[in-house]
PDB file of C-alpha atoms in Angstrom:
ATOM      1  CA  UNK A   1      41.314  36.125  54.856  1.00  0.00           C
ATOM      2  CA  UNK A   2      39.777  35.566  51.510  1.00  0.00           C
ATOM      3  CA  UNK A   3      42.496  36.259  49.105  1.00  0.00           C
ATOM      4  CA  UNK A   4      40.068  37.399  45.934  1.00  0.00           C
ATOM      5  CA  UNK A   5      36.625  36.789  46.986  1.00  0.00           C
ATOM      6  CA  UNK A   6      33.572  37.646  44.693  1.00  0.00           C
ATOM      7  CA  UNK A   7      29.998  38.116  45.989  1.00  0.00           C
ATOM      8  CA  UNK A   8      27.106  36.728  45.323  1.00  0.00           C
ATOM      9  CA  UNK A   9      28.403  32.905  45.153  1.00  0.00           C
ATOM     10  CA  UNK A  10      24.750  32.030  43.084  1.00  0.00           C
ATOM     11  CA  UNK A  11      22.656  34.211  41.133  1.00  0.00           C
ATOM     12  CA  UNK A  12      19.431  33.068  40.137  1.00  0.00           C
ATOM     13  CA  UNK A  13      17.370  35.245  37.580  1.00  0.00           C
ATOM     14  CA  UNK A  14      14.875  35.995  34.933  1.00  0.00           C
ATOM     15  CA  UNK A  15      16.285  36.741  31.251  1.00  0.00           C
ATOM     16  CA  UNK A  16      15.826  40.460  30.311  1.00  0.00           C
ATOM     17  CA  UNK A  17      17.047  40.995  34.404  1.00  0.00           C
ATOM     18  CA  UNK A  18      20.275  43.236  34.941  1.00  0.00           C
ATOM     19  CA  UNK A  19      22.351  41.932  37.375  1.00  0.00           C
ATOM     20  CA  UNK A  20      26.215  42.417  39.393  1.00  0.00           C
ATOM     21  CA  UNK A  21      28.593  40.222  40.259  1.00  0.00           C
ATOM     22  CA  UNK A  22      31.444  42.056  42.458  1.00  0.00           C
ATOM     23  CA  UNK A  23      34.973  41.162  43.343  1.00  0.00           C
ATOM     24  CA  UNK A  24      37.632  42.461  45.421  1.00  0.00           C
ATOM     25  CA  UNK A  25      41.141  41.056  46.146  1.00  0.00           C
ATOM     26  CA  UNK A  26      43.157  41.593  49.175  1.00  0.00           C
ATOM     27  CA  UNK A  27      46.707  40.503  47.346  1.00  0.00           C
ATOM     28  CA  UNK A  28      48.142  44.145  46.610  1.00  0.00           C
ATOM     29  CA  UNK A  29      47.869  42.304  42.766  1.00  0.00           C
ATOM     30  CA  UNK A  30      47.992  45.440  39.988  1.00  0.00           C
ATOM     31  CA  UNK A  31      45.922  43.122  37.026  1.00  0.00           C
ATOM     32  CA  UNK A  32      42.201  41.554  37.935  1.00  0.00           C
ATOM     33  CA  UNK A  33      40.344  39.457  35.014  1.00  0.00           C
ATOM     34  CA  UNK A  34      37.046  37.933  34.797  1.00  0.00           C
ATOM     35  CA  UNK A  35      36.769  34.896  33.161  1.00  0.00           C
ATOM     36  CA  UNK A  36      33.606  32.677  32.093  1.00  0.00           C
ATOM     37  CA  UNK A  37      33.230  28.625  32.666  1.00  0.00           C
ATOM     38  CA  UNK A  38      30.741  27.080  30.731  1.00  0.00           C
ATOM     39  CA  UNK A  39      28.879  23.912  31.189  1.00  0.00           C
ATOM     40  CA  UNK A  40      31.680  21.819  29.570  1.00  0.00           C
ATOM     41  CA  UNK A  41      34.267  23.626  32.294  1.00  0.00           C
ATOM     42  CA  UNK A  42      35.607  25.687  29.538  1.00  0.00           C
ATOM     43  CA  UNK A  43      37.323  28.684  31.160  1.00  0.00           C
ATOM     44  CA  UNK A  44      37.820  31.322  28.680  1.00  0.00           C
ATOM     45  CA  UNK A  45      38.634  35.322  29.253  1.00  0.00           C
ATOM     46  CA  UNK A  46      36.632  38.322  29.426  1.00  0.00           C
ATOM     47  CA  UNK A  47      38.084  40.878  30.517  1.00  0.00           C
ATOM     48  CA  UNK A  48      41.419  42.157  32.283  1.00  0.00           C
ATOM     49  CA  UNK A  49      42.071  44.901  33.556  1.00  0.00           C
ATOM     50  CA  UNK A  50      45.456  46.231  34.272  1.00  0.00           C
ATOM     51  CA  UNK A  51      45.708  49.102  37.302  1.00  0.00           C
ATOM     52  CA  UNK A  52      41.875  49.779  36.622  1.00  0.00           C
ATOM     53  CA  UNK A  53      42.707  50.352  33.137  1.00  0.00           C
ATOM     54  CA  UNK A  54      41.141  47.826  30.311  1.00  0.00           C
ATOM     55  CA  UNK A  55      43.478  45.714  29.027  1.00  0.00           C
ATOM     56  CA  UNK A  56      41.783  42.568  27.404  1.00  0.00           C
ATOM     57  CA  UNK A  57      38.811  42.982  25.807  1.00  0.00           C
ATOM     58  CA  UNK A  58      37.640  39.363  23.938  1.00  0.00           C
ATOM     59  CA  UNK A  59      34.562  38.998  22.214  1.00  0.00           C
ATOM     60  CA  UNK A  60      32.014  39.586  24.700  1.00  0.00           C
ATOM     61  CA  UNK A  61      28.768  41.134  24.096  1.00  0.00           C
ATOM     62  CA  UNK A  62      28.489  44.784  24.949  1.00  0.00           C
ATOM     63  CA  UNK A  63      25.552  44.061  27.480  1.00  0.00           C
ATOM     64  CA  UNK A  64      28.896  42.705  30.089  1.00  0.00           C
ATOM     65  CA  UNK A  65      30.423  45.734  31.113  1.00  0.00           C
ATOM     66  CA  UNK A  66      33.294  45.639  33.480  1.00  0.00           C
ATOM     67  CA  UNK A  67      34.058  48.551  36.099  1.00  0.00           C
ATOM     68  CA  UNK A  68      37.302  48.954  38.037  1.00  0.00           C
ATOM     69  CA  UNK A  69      36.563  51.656  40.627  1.00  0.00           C
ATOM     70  CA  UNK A  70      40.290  50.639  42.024  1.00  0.00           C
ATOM     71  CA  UNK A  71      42.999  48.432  41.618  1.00  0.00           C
ATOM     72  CA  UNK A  72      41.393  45.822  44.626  1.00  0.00           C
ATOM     73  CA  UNK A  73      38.060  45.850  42.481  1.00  0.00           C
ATOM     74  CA  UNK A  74      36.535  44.608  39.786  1.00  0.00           C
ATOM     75  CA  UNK A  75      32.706  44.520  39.041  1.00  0.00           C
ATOM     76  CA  UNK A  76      31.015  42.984  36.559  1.00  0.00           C
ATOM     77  CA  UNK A  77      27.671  44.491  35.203  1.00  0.00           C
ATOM     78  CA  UNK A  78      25.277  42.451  32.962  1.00  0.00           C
ATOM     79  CA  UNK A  79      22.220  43.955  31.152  1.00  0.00           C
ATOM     80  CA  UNK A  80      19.284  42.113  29.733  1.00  0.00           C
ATOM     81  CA  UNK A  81      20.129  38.616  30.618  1.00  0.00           C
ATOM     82  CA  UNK A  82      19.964  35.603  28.247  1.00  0.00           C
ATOM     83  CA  UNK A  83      19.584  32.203  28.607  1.00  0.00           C
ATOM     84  CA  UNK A  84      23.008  31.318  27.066  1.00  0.00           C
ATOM     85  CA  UNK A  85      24.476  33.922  30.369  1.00  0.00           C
ATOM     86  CA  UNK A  86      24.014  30.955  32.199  1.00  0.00           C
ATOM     87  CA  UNK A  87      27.432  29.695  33.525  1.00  0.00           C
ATOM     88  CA  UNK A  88      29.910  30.450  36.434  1.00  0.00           C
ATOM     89  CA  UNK A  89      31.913  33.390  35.940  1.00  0.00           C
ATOM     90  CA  UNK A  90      35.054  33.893  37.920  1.00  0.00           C
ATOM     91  CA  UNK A  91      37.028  36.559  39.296  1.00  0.00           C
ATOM     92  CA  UNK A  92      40.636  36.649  39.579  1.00  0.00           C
ATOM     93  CA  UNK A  93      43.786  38.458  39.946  1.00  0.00           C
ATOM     94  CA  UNK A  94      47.975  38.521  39.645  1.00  0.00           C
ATOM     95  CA  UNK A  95      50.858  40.665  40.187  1.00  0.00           C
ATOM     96  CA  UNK A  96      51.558  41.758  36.820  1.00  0.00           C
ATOM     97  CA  UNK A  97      49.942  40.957  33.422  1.00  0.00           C
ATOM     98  CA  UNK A  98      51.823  38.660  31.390  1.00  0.00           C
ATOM     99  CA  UNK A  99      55.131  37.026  32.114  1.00  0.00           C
ATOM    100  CA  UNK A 100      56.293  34.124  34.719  1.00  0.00           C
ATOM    101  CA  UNK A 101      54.382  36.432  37.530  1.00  0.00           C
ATOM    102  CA  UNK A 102      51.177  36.214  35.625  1.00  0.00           C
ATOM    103  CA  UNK A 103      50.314  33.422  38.277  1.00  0.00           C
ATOM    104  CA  UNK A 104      46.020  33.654  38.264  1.00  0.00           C
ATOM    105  CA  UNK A 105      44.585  33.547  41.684  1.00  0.00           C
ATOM    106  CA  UNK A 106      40.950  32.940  41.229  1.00  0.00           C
ATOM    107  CA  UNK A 107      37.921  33.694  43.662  1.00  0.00           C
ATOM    108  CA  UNK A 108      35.232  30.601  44.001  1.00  0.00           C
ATOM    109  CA  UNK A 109      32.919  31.441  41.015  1.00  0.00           C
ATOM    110  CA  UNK A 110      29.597  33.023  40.877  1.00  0.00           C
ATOM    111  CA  UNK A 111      27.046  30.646  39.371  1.00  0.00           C
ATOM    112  CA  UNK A 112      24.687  32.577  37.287  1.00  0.00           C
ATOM    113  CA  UNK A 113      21.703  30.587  36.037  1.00  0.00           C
ATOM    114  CA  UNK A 114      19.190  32.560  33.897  1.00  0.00           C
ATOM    115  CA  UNK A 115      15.777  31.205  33.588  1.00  0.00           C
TER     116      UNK A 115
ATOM    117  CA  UNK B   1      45.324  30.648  16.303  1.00  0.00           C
ATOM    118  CA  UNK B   2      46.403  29.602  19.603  1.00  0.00           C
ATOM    119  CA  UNK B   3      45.401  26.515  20.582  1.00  0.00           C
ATOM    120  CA  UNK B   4      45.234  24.292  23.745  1.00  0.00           C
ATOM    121  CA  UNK B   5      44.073  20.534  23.988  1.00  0.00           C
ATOM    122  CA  UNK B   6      43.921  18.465  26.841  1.00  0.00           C
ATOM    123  CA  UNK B   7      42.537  14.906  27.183  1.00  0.00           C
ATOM    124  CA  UNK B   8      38.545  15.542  27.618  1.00  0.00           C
ATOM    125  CA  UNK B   9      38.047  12.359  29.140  1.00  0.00           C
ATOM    126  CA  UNK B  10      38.265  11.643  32.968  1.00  0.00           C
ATOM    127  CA  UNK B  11      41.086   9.797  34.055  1.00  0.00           C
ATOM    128  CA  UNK B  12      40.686   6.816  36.128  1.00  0.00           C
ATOM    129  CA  UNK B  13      43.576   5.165  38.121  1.00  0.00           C
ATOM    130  CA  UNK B  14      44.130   3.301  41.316  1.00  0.00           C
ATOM    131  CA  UNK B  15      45.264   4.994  44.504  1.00  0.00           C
ATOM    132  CA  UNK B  16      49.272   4.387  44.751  1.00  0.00           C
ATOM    133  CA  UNK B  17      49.403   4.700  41.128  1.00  0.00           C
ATOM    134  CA  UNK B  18      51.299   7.491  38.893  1.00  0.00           C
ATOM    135  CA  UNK B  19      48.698  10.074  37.201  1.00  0.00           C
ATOM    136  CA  UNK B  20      50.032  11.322  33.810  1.00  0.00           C
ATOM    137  CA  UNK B  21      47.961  14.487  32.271  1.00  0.00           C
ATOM    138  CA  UNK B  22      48.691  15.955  28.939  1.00  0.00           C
ATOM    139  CA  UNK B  23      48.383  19.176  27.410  1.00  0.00           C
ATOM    140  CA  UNK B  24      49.347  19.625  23.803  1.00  0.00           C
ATOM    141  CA  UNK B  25      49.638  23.107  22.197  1.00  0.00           C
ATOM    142  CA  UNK B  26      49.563  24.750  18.612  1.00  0.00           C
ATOM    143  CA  UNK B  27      49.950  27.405  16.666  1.00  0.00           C
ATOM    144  CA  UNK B  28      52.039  28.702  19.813  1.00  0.00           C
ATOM    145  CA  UNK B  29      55.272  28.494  21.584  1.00  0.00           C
ATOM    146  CA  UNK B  30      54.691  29.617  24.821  1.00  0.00           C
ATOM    147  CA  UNK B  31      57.582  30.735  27.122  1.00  0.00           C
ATOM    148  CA  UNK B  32      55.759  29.302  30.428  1.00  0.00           C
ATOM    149  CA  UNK B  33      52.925  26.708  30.723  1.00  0.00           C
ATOM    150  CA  UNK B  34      51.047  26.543  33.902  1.00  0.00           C
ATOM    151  CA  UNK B  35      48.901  24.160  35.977  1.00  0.00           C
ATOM    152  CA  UNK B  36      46.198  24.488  37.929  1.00  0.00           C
ATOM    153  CA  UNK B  37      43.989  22.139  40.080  1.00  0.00           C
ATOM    154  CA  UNK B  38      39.858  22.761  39.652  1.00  0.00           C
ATOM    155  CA  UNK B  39      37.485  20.876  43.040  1.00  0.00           C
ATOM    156  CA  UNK B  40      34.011  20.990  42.351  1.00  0.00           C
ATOM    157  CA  UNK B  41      31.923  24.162  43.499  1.00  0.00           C
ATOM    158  CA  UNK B  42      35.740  26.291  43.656  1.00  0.00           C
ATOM    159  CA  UNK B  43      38.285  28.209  41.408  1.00  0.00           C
ATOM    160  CA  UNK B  44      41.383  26.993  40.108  1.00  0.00           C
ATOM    161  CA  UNK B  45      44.581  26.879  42.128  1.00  0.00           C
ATOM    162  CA  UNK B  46      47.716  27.157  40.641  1.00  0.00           C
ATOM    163  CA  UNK B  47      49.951  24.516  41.059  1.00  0.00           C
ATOM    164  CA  UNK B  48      53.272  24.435  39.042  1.00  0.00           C
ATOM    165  CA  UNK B  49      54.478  26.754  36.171  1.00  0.00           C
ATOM    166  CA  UNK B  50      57.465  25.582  33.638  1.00  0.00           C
ATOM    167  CA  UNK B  51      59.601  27.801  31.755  1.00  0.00           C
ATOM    168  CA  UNK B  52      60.253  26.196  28.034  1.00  0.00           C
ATOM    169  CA  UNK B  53      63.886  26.463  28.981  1.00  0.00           C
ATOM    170  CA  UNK B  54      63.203  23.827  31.911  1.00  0.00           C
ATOM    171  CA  UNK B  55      62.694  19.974  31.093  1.00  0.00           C
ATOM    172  CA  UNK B  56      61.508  19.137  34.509  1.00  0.00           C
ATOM    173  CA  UNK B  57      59.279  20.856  37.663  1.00  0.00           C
ATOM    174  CA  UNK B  58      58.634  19.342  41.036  1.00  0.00           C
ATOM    175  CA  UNK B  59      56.574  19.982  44.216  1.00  0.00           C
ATOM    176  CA  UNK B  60      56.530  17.373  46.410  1.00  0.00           C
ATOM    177  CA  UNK B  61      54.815  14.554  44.401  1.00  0.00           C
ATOM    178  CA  UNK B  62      54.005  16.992  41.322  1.00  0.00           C
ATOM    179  CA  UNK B  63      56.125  16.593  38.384  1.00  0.00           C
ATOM    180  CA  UNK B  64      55.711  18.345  34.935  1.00  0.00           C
ATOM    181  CA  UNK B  65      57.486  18.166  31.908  1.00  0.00           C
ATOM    182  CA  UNK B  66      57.878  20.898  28.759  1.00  0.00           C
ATOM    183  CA  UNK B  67      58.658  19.035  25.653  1.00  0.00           C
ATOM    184  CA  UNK B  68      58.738  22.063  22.817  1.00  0.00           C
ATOM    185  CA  UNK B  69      59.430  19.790  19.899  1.00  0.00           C
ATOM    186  CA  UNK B  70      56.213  17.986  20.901  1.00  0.00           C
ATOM    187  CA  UNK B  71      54.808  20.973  21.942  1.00  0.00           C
ATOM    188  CA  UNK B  72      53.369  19.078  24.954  1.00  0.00           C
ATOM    189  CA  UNK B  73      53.628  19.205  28.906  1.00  0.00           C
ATOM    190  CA  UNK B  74      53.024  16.634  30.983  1.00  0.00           C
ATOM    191  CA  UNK B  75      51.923  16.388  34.122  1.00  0.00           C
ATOM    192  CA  UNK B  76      52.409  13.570  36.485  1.00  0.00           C
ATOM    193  CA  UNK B  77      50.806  12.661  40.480  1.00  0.00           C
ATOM    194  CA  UNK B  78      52.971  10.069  41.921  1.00  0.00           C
ATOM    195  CA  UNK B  79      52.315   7.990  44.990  1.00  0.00           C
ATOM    196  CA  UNK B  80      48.464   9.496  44.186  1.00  0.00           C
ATOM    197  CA  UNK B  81      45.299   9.342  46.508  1.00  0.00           C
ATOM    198  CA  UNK B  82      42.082   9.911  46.865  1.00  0.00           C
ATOM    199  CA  UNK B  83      42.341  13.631  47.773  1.00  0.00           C
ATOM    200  CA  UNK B  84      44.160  14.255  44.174  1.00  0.00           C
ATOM    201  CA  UNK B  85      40.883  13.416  42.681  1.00  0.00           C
ATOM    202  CA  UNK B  86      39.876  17.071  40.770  1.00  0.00           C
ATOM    203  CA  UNK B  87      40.088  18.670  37.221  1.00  0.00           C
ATOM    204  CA  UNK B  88      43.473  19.615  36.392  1.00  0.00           C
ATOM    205  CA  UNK B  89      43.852  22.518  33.514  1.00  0.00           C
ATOM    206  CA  UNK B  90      46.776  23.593  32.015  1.00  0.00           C
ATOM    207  CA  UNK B  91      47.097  26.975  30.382  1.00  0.00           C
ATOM    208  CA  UNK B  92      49.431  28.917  27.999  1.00  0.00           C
ATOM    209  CA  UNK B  93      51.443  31.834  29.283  1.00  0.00           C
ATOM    210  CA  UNK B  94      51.421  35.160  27.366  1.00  0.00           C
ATOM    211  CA  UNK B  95      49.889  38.432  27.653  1.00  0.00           C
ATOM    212  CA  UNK B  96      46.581  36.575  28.492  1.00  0.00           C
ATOM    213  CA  UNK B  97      46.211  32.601  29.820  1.00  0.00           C
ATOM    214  CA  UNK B  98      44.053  30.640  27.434  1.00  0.00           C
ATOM    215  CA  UNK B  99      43.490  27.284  29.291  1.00  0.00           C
ATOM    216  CA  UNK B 100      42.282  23.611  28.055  1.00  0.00           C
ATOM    217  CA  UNK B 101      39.545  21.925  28.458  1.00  0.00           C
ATOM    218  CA  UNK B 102      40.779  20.591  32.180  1.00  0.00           C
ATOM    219  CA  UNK B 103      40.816  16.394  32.339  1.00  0.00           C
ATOM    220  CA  UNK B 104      39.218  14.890  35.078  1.00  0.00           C
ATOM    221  CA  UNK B 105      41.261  12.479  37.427  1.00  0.00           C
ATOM    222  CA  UNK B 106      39.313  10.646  40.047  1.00  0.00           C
ATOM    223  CA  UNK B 107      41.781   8.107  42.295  1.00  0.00           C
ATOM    224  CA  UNK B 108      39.853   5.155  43.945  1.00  0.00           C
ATOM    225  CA  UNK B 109      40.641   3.490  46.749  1.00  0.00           C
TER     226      UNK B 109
END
């Protein structure tokens, strides 16, 4: 079993497209985050979201919006697509946010290339 | 702000050999520092995490270090092989992980 798995694993699409990437975790975990890896495999935050409530909001455009229908899922939603959108994006999860428990367990990446 | 630097460029070193990362941080103290190891194509995996209370972590042939008046953690591979070859990133612990830039080991034969 797949302990945070996010779907689709490649995402190929025009700019000005709308797109999903979803994610789900299977670890009972109450905090889920999506995070962003650029092309120089900097990993930096989006979003977190804390028992399906927004936690951490960083300077994202407002064309990412997350959704948390429950604590197991976190979606992430992506209006008019630009060529700097291109990048892997990652899901992941952990028990609690912040502290020595704030351990990240991260799904494989969805590789979203906007052309 | 926060900051957290790791050595951008790939580390090469021969199989047998000890590996020795670093991660140096400012404008921070961080209680915990964490590892994780990055393959190609996956996510990161957590590896170790270091309270700044403890000098010293091991698993198996991981060590890592947590020097606050450097404000530096080290991480070292001993006995390494080819399979250790990845990105290692090391990240700050707080209410939200900010990681480095990962450094690149590759272990030859």
């Amino acid at each position: 079993d797949t302990a945070v798995s996010q779907t689709p694993k490649y995402l190929v699409t025009q700019m000005g497209n709308d797109k999903s990437i979803k994610c789900e975790q299977n670890l009972g975990h109450d905090t889920m985050y999506w995070y962003k890896q650029d092309s120089k495999k900097f990993l930096k935050i989006m979003f977190s979201y804390n028992n399906k409530e927004l936690i951490i909001n960083e300077t994202v455009p407002n064309r990412f919006s997350p959704k948390s229908p429950d604590k197991a899922h976190l979606n992430l939603h992506i209006n008019s697509l630009e060529l700097g959108d291109s990048a892997v994006y990652f899901c992941a999860s952990s028990q609690v946010l912040g502290g020595a428990k704030n351990i990240q367990y991260f799904g494989a990446g969805t590789r979203l290339s906007v052309l | 702000s926060q900051k957290i630097e790791q050595n951008s460029e790939a580390l090469n070193i021969q199989e047998g050999k000890t590996a020795t990362l670093t991660c140096n941080y400012t404008n921070y103290s961080p209680a915990y520092l964490q590892w994780y190891r990055q393959d190609p194509g996956r996510g990161p995996v957590f590896l170790l995490l270091i309270r700044k209370n403890e000098k010293e972590k091991r698993k198996e042939r991981l060590k890592v270090t947590f020097d606050t008046t450097l404000k530096q953690s080290l991480f070292h591979i001993t006995a390494s092989q080819p399979a250790d070859s990845a990105t290692y990133l090391c990240a700050t612990q707080g209410g939200k992980l900010i990681f480095g830039q990962g450094t690149e080991l590759s272990v030859k034969p």
